[in-house]
Coordinates of C-alpha atoms in Angstrom, one line a residue:
M180 CA -42.9 13.1 -42.4
I181 CA -40.9 10.1 -41.2
S182 CA -39.8 7.0 -43.1
Y183 CA -42.3 4.2 -43.6
E184 CA -40.2 1.9 -41.6
A185 CA -40.1 4.2 -38.6
Y186 CA -43.9 4.7 -38.9
C187 CA -44.4 0.9 -38.9
K188 CA -42.2 0.6 -35.8
I189 CA -44.3 3.2 -33.9
L190 CA -47.5 1.5 -34.9
D191 CA -46.2 -1.9 -33.9
A192 CA -45.1 -0.6 -30.5
E193 CA -48.5 1.0 -29.9
A194 CA -50.3 -2.2 -31.1
S195 CA -48.2 -4.1 -28.6
R196 CA -49.2 -1.7 -25.8
M197 CA -52.9 -2.0 -26.8
K198 CA -52.6 -5.8 -26.6
D199 CA -51.0 -5.5 -23.1
L200 CA -53.9 -3.2 -22.0
A201 CA -56.4 -5.7 -23.5
K202 CA -54.9 -8.5 -21.5
K203 CA -55.0 -6.5 -18.3
A204 CA -58.6 -5.5 -19.0
K205 CA -59.6 -9.1 -19.5
E206 CA -57.9 -10.2 -16.3
S207 CA -59.8 -7.6 -14.4
G208 CA -63.1 -8.7 -16.0
D209 CA -63.6 -5.5 -18.1
E210 CA -64.8 -7.1 -21.4
R211 CA -65.7 -3.7 -22.9
A212 CA -62.2 -2.3 -22.5
H213 CA -60.7 -5.6 -23.6
S214 CA -62.7 -5.4 -26.8
V215 CA -61.8 -1.7 -27.5
Y216 CA -58.1 -2.3 -26.9
L217 CA -58.1 -5.3 -29.3
M218 CA -60.0 -3.2 -31.9
R219 CA -57.4 -0.5 -31.6
A220 CA -54.5 -3.0 -31.8
S221 CA -56.0 -4.5 -35.0
M222 CA -56.4 -1.1 -36.6
L223 CA -52.7 -0.3 -35.9
G224 CA -51.8 -3.3 -38.1
D225 CA -52.3 -3.7 -41.8
M226 CA -55.1 -1.1 -42.1
L227 CA -53.2 1.9 -40.8
K228 CA -49.9 0.7 -42.2
A229 CA -51.4 0.6 -45.7
L230 CA -53.0 4.0 -45.4
G231 CA -49.8 5.5 -44.1
R232 CA -47.9 4.0 -47.1
V233 CA -50.3 5.5 -49.7
E234 CA -50.2 8.8 -47.9
L235 CA -46.4 8.8 -47.8
E236 CA -46.2 7.9 -51.5
G237 CA -48.6 10.7 -52.3
K238 CA -51.2 8.3 -53.8
R239 CA -53.9 9.5 -51.5
P240 CA -53.0 12.7 -49.7
R241 CA -55.0 13.3 -46.5
A242 CA -56.2 9.7 -46.3
L243 CA -55.7 9.5 -42.5
E244 CA -57.1 13.0 -41.9
T245 CA -60.2 12.1 -43.9
L246 CA -60.6 8.9 -41.8
V247 CA -60.3 10.8 -38.5
E248 CA -63.0 13.2 -39.7
S249 CA -65.2 10.4 -40.8
F250 CA -65.0 8.5 -37.5
S251 CA -65.5 11.8 -35.5
N252 CA -68.6 12.5 -37.5
E253 CA -69.9 9.0 -37.0
S254 CA -69.3 9.4 -33.3
E255 CA -71.3 12.6 -33.2
Q256 CA -74.1 11.1 -35.2
Q257 CA -74.3 8.0 -32.9
R258 CA -74.2 10.2 -29.8
R259 CA -77.1 12.3 -31.1
S260 CA -79.1 9.1 -31.8
G261 CA -78.5 7.9 -28.3
D262 CA -76.2 5.0 -29.2
Y263 CA -73.4 5.8 -26.8
D264 CA -71.7 2.5 -27.2
A265 CA -71.3 3.0 -31.0
A266 CA -70.4 6.6 -30.4
D267 CA -67.5 5.5 -28.1
R268 CA -66.3 2.9 -30.5
A269 CA -66.2 5.5 -33.4
E270 CA -64.4 7.9 -31.1
Q271 CA -61.8 5.3 -30.2
K272 CA -61.3 4.6 -33.9
A273 CA -60.8 8.4 -34.5
I274 CA -58.3 8.5 -31.7
T275 CA -56.4 5.5 -33.1
V276 CA -56.2 7.0 -36.6
Q277 CA -55.1 10.3 -35.2
F278 CA -52.3 8.6 -33.4
A279 CA -51.2 7.0 -36.7
L280 CA -51.4 10.4 -38.4
D281 CA -49.3 12.0 -35.6
A282 CA -46.8 9.2 -36.0
L283 CA -46.6 9.7 -39.7
R284 CA -45.9 13.4 -39.1
G285 CA -43.3 12.5 -36.5
E286 CA -45.4 13.9 -33.7
A287 CA -46.5 10.7 -31.9
V288 CA -45.6 10.7 -28.2
R289 CA -46.0 7.7 -26.0

């Protein structure tokens, strides 16, 4: 595990990257990608910082892992029901939380 400050710096850098990608998607007229990148940037803010803190402090072990599993399950369920848009959004959420978990473990690579 890394320090909370280092974790936040990694999340901030990734959120900035997501905002840049959102801007490029908007400029190219890809509203769907624009929306997804903004969602991911938002998640990398307070939400994942707070969950990382409680995990680091031992208040809620496996908080991020549980969230990855939950979003992955939601994606599967939505895909089975034929709602591919919702399935993709849930999958993007799982990917974003997995990034945060990897960052917390000192394994994030960008």
